[in-house]
mmCIF file of C-alpha atoms in Angstrom:
data_model
loop_
_atom_site.group_PDB
_atom_site.id
_atom_site.type_symbol
_atom_site.label_atom_id
_atom_site.label_comp_id
_atom_site.label_asym_id
_atom_site.label_seq_id
_atom_site.Cartn_x
_atom_site.Cartn_y
_atom_site.Cartn_z
ATOM 1 C CA UNK A 9 52.393 -15.726 -60.989
ATOM 2 C CA UNK A 10 54.918 -15.269 -58.097
ATOM 3 C CA UNK A 11 56.933 -17.802 -57.052
ATOM 4 C CA UNK A 12 56.534 -19.139 -53.795
ATOM 5 C CA UNK A 13 58.950 -17.568 -51.084
ATOM 6 C CA UNK A 14 60.826 -19.469 -48.511
ATOM 7 C CA UNK A 15 62.708 -17.853 -45.433
ATOM 8 C CA UNK A 16 65.633 -20.573 -45.171
ATOM 9 C CA UNK A 17 66.928 -19.763 -41.335
ATOM 10 C CA UNK A 18 70.477 -22.421 -40.626
ATOM 11 C CA UNK A 19 73.575 -23.170 -41.358
ATOM 12 C CA UNK A 20 75.991 -22.780 -44.321
ATOM 13 C CA UNK A 21 79.550 -24.141 -45.022
ATOM 14 C CA UNK A 22 81.848 -23.041 -47.225
ATOM 15 C CA UNK A 23 83.076 -26.969 -48.811
ATOM 16 C CA UNK A 24 79.891 -29.536 -48.488
ATOM 17 C CA UNK A 25 76.446 -29.823 -48.367
ATOM 18 C CA UNK A 26 75.018 -28.766 -45.330
ATOM 19 C CA UNK A 27 71.895 -26.761 -43.726
ATOM 20 C CA UNK A 28 71.635 -24.210 -46.441
ATOM 21 C CA UNK A 29 73.975 -25.320 -48.011
ATOM 22 C CA UNK A 30 72.761 -28.506 -49.199
ATOM 23 C CA UNK A 31 68.898 -26.733 -49.346
ATOM 24 C CA UNK A 32 68.615 -23.970 -50.799
ATOM 25 C CA UNK A 33 69.942 -25.020 -53.945
ATOM 26 C CA UNK A 34 66.859 -27.924 -54.285
ATOM 27 C CA UNK A 35 64.268 -25.473 -53.477
ATOM 28 C CA UNK A 36 65.767 -22.887 -56.379
ATOM 29 C CA UNK A 37 65.897 -25.392 -59.177
ATOM 30 C CA UNK A 38 62.348 -26.349 -57.913
ATOM 31 C CA UNK A 39 61.012 -22.265 -59.226
ATOM 32 C CA UNK A 40 60.727 -21.451 -55.796
ATOM 33 C CA UNK A 41 62.336 -17.631 -54.339
ATOM 34 C CA UNK A 42 64.666 -18.607 -51.365
ATOM 35 C CA UNK A 43 65.818 -16.431 -48.885
ATOM 36 C CA UNK A 44 68.591 -17.919 -46.945
ATOM 37 C CA UNK A 45 69.610 -16.670 -43.359
ATOM 38 C CA UNK A 46 73.060 -18.152 -41.597
ATOM 39 C CA UNK A 47 72.853 -19.297 -38.027
ATOM 40 C CA UNK A 48 77.029 -20.421 -38.293
ATOM 41 C CA UNK A 49 79.301 -20.174 -41.808
ATOM 42 C CA UNK A 50 81.821 -22.942 -41.114
ATOM 43 C CA UNK A 51 84.139 -23.907 -43.320
ATOM 44 C CA UNK A 52 83.136 -27.903 -43.988
ATOM 45 C CA UNK A 53 80.912 -30.218 -42.341
ATOM 46 C CA UNK A 54 82.047 -31.783 -38.880
ATOM 47 C CA UNK A 55 83.791 -34.676 -39.681
ATOM 48 C CA UNK A 56 86.945 -33.609 -41.731
ATOM 49 C CA UNK A 57 90.106 -33.212 -39.645
ATOM 50 C CA UNK A 58 89.873 -29.550 -39.031
ATOM 51 C CA UNK A 59 86.300 -27.020 -38.622
ATOM 52 C CA UNK A 60 86.999 -23.630 -38.848
ATOM 53 C CA UNK A 61 84.286 -21.217 -38.738
ATOM 54 C CA UNK A 62 81.295 -19.708 -35.972
ATOM 55 C CA UNK A 63 78.512 -19.662 -35.108
ATOM 56 C CA UNK A 64 76.487 -15.605 -35.667
ATOM 57 C CA UNK A 65 77.359 -13.163 -33.221
ATOM 58 C CA UNK A 66 74.079 -12.553 -31.676
ATOM 59 C CA UNK A 67 73.720 -8.893 -32.488
ATOM 60 C CA UNK A 68 75.578 -10.001 -36.340
ATOM 61 C CA UNK A 69 72.351 -12.539 -36.694
ATOM 62 C CA UNK A 70 69.430 -9.906 -35.243
ATOM 63 C CA UNK A 71 70.813 -7.812 -38.212
ATOM 64 C CA UNK A 72 69.968 -9.927 -40.568
ATOM 65 C CA UNK A 73 66.973 -10.301 -39.123
ATOM 66 C CA UNK A 74 66.049 -6.895 -39.010
ATOM 67 C CA UNK A 75 66.708 -6.381 -42.753
ATOM 68 C CA UNK A 76 64.706 -9.533 -43.344
ATOM 69 C CA UNK A 77 61.976 -7.764 -42.450
ATOM 70 C CA UNK A 78 63.177 -3.951 -43.644
ATOM 71 C CA UNK A 79 62.608 -6.063 -46.864
ATOM 72 C CA UNK A 80 59.271 -7.272 -46.436
ATOM 73 C CA UNK A 81 60.312 -10.511 -46.031
ATOM 74 C CA UNK A 82 57.775 -12.144 -43.539
ATOM 75 C CA UNK A 83 54.981 -10.898 -45.028
ATOM 76 C CA UNK A 84 54.810 -11.871 -48.001
ATOM 77 C CA UNK A 85 56.863 -15.331 -47.462
ATOM 78 C CA UNK A 86 55.004 -18.272 -47.949
ATOM 79 C CA UNK A 87 57.347 -21.061 -46.050
ATOM 80 C CA UNK A 88 59.620 -19.963 -43.016
ATOM 81 C CA UNK A 89 62.177 -22.997 -42.236
ATOM 82 C CA UNK A 90 64.434 -23.328 -39.903
ATOM 83 C CA UNK A 91 67.492 -26.319 -39.820
ATOM 84 C CA UNK A 92 70.427 -26.368 -37.182
ATOM 85 C CA UNK A 93 71.206 -23.332 -34.643
ATOM 86 C CA UNK A 94 74.724 -22.916 -33.286
ATOM 87 C CA UNK A 95 74.222 -20.621 -30.475
ATOM 88 C CA UNK A 96 71.256 -20.163 -27.557
ATOM 89 C CA UNK A 97 71.430 -16.157 -28.857
ATOM 90 C CA UNK A 98 70.583 -17.229 -31.812
ATOM 91 C CA UNK A 99 68.218 -19.899 -30.764
ATOM 92 C CA UNK A 100 66.454 -17.465 -28.850
ATOM 93 C CA UNK A 101 66.072 -14.384 -31.722
ATOM 94 C CA UNK A 102 64.827 -16.713 -34.241
ATOM 95 C CA UNK A 103 62.287 -18.126 -31.758
ATOM 96 C CA UNK A 104 61.292 -14.376 -31.218
ATOM 97 C CA UNK A 105 61.468 -14.048 -35.582
ATOM 98 C CA UNK A 106 59.397 -17.086 -36.118
ATOM 99 C CA UNK A 107 56.357 -15.731 -33.934
ATOM 100 C CA UNK A 108 56.673 -12.104 -34.696
ATOM 101 C CA UNK A 109 56.670 -13.471 -38.603
ATOM 102 C CA UNK A 110 53.277 -15.687 -37.827
ATOM 103 C CA UNK A 111 51.181 -13.164 -36.330
ATOM 104 C CA UNK A 112 52.758 -11.027 -39.496
ATOM 105 C CA UNK A 113 51.471 -13.438 -41.835
ATOM 106 C CA UNK A 114 48.736 -15.914 -40.457
ATOM 107 C CA UNK A 115 49.196 -17.913 -43.952
ATOM 108 C CA UNK A 116 53.190 -18.333 -43.592
ATOM 109 C CA UNK A 117 53.438 -22.175 -43.368
ATOM 110 C CA UNK A 118 56.851 -22.457 -40.928
ATOM 111 C CA UNK A 119 58.779 -26.123 -41.027
ATOM 112 C CA UNK A 120 60.548 -26.811 -38.159
ATOM 113 C CA UNK A 121 63.780 -28.969 -38.355
ATOM 114 C CA UNK A 122 64.961 -29.889 -35.205
ATOM 115 C CA UNK A 123 68.960 -30.921 -35.775
ATOM 116 C CA UNK A 124 70.021 -31.758 -32.735
ATOM 117 C CA UNK A 125 71.372 -35.254 -33.049
ATOM 118 C CA UNK A 126 71.774 -38.785 -33.776
ATOM 119 C CA UNK A 127 72.079 -42.159 -32.601
ATOM 120 C CA UNK A 128 75.460 -41.755 -33.475
ATOM 121 C CA UNK A 129 76.971 -38.862 -31.634
ATOM 122 C CA UNK A 130 73.519 -38.299 -30.020
ATOM 123 C CA UNK A 131 72.916 -34.538 -28.755
ATOM 124 C CA UNK A 132 75.173 -32.699 -30.828
ATOM 125 C CA UNK A 133 73.975 -29.183 -29.120
ATOM 126 C CA UNK A 134 74.043 -27.269 -26.420
ATOM 127 C CA UNK A 135 71.044 -28.767 -24.150
ATOM 128 C CA UNK A 136 69.772 -24.975 -24.466
ATOM 129 C CA UNK A 137 69.265 -25.020 -28.201
ATOM 130 C CA UNK A 138 67.002 -28.964 -27.678
ATOM 131 C CA UNK A 139 65.378 -27.170 -24.942
ATOM 132 C CA UNK A 140 64.290 -23.916 -27.065
ATOM 133 C CA UNK A 141 63.187 -25.846 -29.589
ATOM 134 C CA UNK A 142 60.924 -27.794 -27.245
ATOM 135 C CA UNK A 143 59.785 -25.154 -25.608
ATOM 136 C CA UNK A 144 59.179 -22.507 -28.470
ATOM 137 C CA UNK A 145 59.864 -23.230 -32.117
ATOM 138 C CA UNK A 146 58.125 -26.889 -32.214
ATOM 139 C CA UNK A 147 55.250 -25.582 -30.636
ATOM 140 C CA UNK A 148 54.694 -22.789 -33.461
ATOM 141 C CA UNK A 149 55.178 -25.455 -36.452
ATOM 142 C CA UNK A 150 53.162 -25.660 -38.728
ATOM 143 C CA UNK A 151 55.446 -29.173 -39.680
ATOM 144 C CA UNK A 152 58.471 -30.544 -38.789
ATOM 145 C CA UNK A 153 60.942 -33.783 -39.201
ATOM 146 C CA UNK A 154 62.881 -34.523 -36.631
ATOM 147 C CA UNK A 155 65.131 -38.389 -36.719
ATOM 148 C CA UNK A 156 63.585 -40.518 -34.023
ATOM 149 C CA UNK A 157 66.775 -40.177 -31.842
ATOM 150 C CA UNK A 158 64.911 -36.253 -31.761
ATOM 151 C CA UNK A 159 61.988 -36.902 -31.001
ATOM 152 C CA UNK A 160 62.838 -39.563 -28.194
ATOM 153 C CA UNK A 161 65.502 -36.830 -26.364
ATOM 154 C CA UNK A 162 62.454 -34.080 -26.957
ATOM 155 C CA UNK A 163 59.807 -36.545 -25.017
ATOM 156 C CA UNK A 164 61.676 -38.640 -23.191
ATOM 157 C CA UNK A 165 59.548 -42.001 -25.056
ATOM 158 C CA UNK A 166 61.460 -43.792 -27.066
ATOM 159 C CA UNK A 167 59.986 -44.715 -31.003
ATOM 160 C CA UNK A 168 59.739 -48.264 -31.407
ATOM 161 C CA UNK A 169 56.523 -49.327 -32.682
ATOM 162 C CA UNK A 170 53.748 -46.681 -34.838
ATOM 163 C CA UNK A 171 52.049 -46.432 -31.503
ATOM 164 C CA UNK A 172 54.856 -44.540 -29.802
ATOM 165 C CA UNK A 173 54.772 -41.891 -32.628
ATOM 166 C CA UNK A 174 51.258 -40.652 -31.802
ATOM 167 C CA UNK A 175 52.239 -40.495 -28.119
ATOM 168 C CA UNK A 176 55.482 -37.933 -28.853
ATOM 169 C CA UNK A 177 52.961 -36.160 -31.416
ATOM 170 C CA UNK A 178 50.627 -34.964 -28.113
ATOM 171 C CA UNK A 179 54.116 -34.677 -26.059
ATOM 172 C CA UNK A 180 55.739 -31.910 -28.348
ATOM 173 C CA UNK A 181 52.639 -29.675 -27.830
ATOM 174 C CA UNK A 182 52.456 -29.253 -31.601
ATOM 175 C CA UNK A 183 49.503 -27.469 -32.888
ATOM 176 C CA UNK A 184 46.478 -29.732 -33.054
ATOM 177 C CA UNK A 185 46.613 -28.938 -37.164
ATOM 178 C CA UNK A 186 50.356 -29.752 -37.004
ATOM 179 C CA UNK A 187 52.326 -32.462 -38.739
ATOM 180 C CA UNK A 188 54.846 -34.413 -37.737
ATOM 181 C CA UNK A 189 57.012 -36.416 -39.994
ATOM 182 C CA UNK A 190 58.833 -38.604 -38.450
ATOM 183 C CA UNK A 191 61.961 -39.844 -40.727
ATOM 184 C CA UNK A 192 63.893 -42.222 -40.632
ATOM 185 C CA UNK A 193 62.186 -44.776 -39.022
ATOM 186 C CA UNK A 194 63.124 -48.672 -38.121
ATOM 187 C CA UNK A 195 60.095 -49.532 -36.401
ATOM 188 C CA UNK A 196 58.907 -52.846 -34.863
ATOM 189 C CA UNK A 197 56.438 -52.840 -37.759
ATOM 190 C CA UNK A 198 59.022 -51.199 -40.595
ATOM 191 C CA UNK A 199 59.726 -54.036 -43.083
ATOM 192 C CA UNK A 200 63.054 -55.526 -43.667
ATOM 193 C CA UNK A 201 65.790 -53.646 -45.416
ATOM 194 C CA UNK A 202 63.758 -50.301 -45.327
ATOM 195 C CA UNK A 203 63.208 -47.406 -43.391
ATOM 196 C CA UNK A 204 60.291 -45.403 -43.600
ATOM 197 C CA UNK A 205 59.174 -41.539 -42.956
ATOM 198 C CA UNK A 206 55.664 -41.336 -40.333
ATOM 199 C CA UNK A 207 53.368 -38.486 -41.108
ATOM 200 C CA UNK A 208 50.906 -37.730 -38.131
ATOM 201 C CA UNK A 209 49.095 -35.389 -38.507
ATOM 202 C CA UNK A 210 44.731 -34.417 -38.354
ATOM 203 C CA UNK A 211 43.676 -37.361 -40.045
ATOM 204 C CA UNK A 212 45.892 -39.947 -38.373
ATOM 205 C CA UNK A 213 49.136 -41.947 -40.147
ATOM 206 C CA UNK A 214 50.815 -42.266 -43.211
ATOM 207 C CA UNK A 215 53.497 -44.691 -43.926
ATOM 208 C CA UNK A 216 56.219 -43.772 -47.012
ATOM 209 C CA UNK A 217 58.898 -46.211 -46.612
ATOM 210 C CA UNK A 218 62.027 -46.334 -48.480
ATOM 211 C CA UNK A 219 65.095 -48.727 -49.326
ATOM 212 C CA UNK A 220 67.724 -48.903 -46.349
ATOM 213 C CA UNK A 221 70.730 -47.440 -48.141
ATOM 214 C CA UNK A 222 73.931 -48.371 -45.880
ATOM 215 C CA UNK A 223 75.103 -44.446 -47.018
ATOM 216 C CA UNK A 224 75.396 -41.926 -43.749
ATOM 217 C CA UNK A 225 76.613 -38.676 -44.386
ATOM 218 C CA UNK A 226 76.513 -35.132 -42.647
ATOM 219 C CA UNK A 227 73.253 -32.928 -44.529
ATOM 220 C CA UNK A 228 70.963 -35.753 -45.252
ATOM 221 C CA UNK A 229 68.281 -34.344 -43.110
ATOM 222 C CA UNK A 230 68.540 -30.739 -44.503
ATOM 223 C CA UNK A 231 68.653 -31.581 -47.893
ATOM 224 C CA UNK A 232 65.060 -33.833 -47.456
ATOM 225 C CA UNK A 233 63.761 -31.229 -45.579
ATOM 226 C CA UNK A 234 65.153 -28.629 -48.583
ATOM 227 C CA UNK A 235 63.275 -31.201 -51.132
ATOM 228 C CA UNK A 236 59.911 -31.623 -48.997
ATOM 229 C CA UNK A 237 59.500 -27.693 -49.112
ATOM 230 C CA UNK A 238 60.582 -27.448 -52.869
ATOM 231 C CA UNK A 239 57.920 -30.275 -53.352
ATOM 232 C CA UNK A 240 55.365 -28.144 -50.856
ATOM 233 C CA UNK A 241 56.094 -24.586 -53.383
ATOM 234 C CA UNK A 242 55.213 -26.785 -56.543
ATOM 235 C CA UNK A 243 51.650 -27.978 -55.144
ATOM 236 C CA UNK A 244 52.451 -31.115 -53.965
ATOM 237 C CA UNK A 245 50.454 -33.057 -50.792
ATOM 238 C CA UNK A 246 52.750 -33.813 -47.653
ATOM 239 C CA UNK A 247 52.199 -37.370 -48.198
ATOM 240 C CA UNK A 248 53.727 -36.458 -52.366
ATOM 241 C CA UNK A 249 56.653 -34.438 -51.300
ATOM 242 C CA UNK A 250 57.833 -36.563 -48.174
ATOM 243 C CA UNK A 251 58.002 -39.316 -51.097
ATOM 244 C CA UNK A 252 59.317 -37.037 -53.941
ATOM 245 C CA UNK A 253 62.281 -36.007 -50.741
ATOM 246 C CA UNK A 254 62.657 -39.612 -50.053
ATOM 247 C CA UNK A 255 63.339 -40.781 -53.956
ATOM 248 C CA UNK A 256 65.414 -37.270 -54.280
ATOM 249 C CA UNK A 257 67.541 -38.204 -51.644
ATOM 250 C CA UNK A 258 68.210 -41.494 -52.225
ATOM 251 C CA UNK A 259 69.521 -40.448 -55.857
ATOM 252 C CA UNK A 260 71.701 -38.107 -53.945
ATOM 253 C CA UNK A 261 72.995 -40.641 -51.698
ATOM 254 C CA UNK A 262 73.654 -43.122 -54.300
ATOM 255 C CA UNK A 263 75.566 -40.992 -56.364
ATOM 256 C CA UNK A 264 77.907 -39.785 -53.622
ATOM 257 C CA UNK A 265 78.844 -44.045 -52.778
ATOM 258 C CA UNK A 266 79.315 -44.092 -56.262
ATOM 259 C CA UNK A 267 81.651 -41.890 -56.818
ATOM 260 C CA UNK A 268 82.902 -42.034 -52.741
ATOM 261 C CA UNK A 269 82.488 -39.007 -51.462
ATOM 262 C CA UNK A 270 82.060 -37.229 -47.656
ATOM 263 C CA UNK A 271 79.290 -35.411 -49.209
ATOM 264 C CA UNK A 272 75.638 -35.792 -51.325
ATOM 265 C CA UNK A 273 76.303 -35.175 -54.550
ATOM 266 C CA UNK A 274 73.445 -32.824 -56.010
ATOM 267 C CA UNK A 275 75.187 -32.204 -59.988
ATOM 268 C CA UNK A 276 73.129 -35.498 -61.247
ATOM 269 C CA UNK A 277 71.393 -34.638 -64.237
ATOM 270 C CA UNK A 278 68.881 -37.195 -62.872
ATOM 271 C CA UNK A 279 68.497 -35.045 -58.981
ATOM 272 C CA UNK A 280 68.658 -32.130 -61.293
ATOM 273 C CA UNK A 281 66.076 -32.664 -64.133
ATOM 274 C CA UNK A 282 63.301 -34.250 -61.708
ATOM 275 C CA UNK A 283 63.705 -30.835 -59.454
ATOM 276 C CA UNK A 284 62.496 -29.267 -62.778
ATOM 277 C CA UNK A 285 59.089 -31.114 -62.966
ATOM 278 C CA UNK A 286 55.944 -29.790 -61.542
#
């Protein structure tokens, strides 16, 4: 039996855990085959005094995408995951690639994680990139996992209660069968001391609460998306995958807090062991 194949298009860092540097390991550990394609290569996450590297030049990125076609990866992939994109040209090339891949492989599940910003510091990509997510990538998505800030920016509607998620899903113009996961929600209905991910799909809403940890680290959303994809590849339902991902992300954040690191910790034995269990 062949292993599920994931094409993962997002950032890469030399030191730390964001983008593919956070998402690829859990997918591999869970038994998936992963082909990472970088959109940017940086020396580290942005919360250090210096940041080296740059977005991939458009022609270089396009050549890597063509290499994926040369090896027949889109035709046999089970999942296509996109995350942080660092230039408008790469965003447009990514949208072209997703459209062509979905046309060539109808069973491909496209997971769009629109990495655009957060309450602090706000939008941290150029508006043209955010527009590409809104106008081209999200309408093609089978699964998407924005945070409340990203949903509010993309739709112009703040996310304060459950009813707002229904309205936002319609405003995002996702396909009728697509599933929207709004992550890190603190809604009017959310219990004190908790955050929740809310899934909105054709069957309605499901809520998935988790304790609110006082830890904020770059790459948390990238890790969550990688863990959700890993769990889906192991055969879990989306609701099960979200709950598994929340538990493992909390484990990585808690371990980082214990060690006093600036990065999520992926080497914890319990974290690694959980990934091996289908």
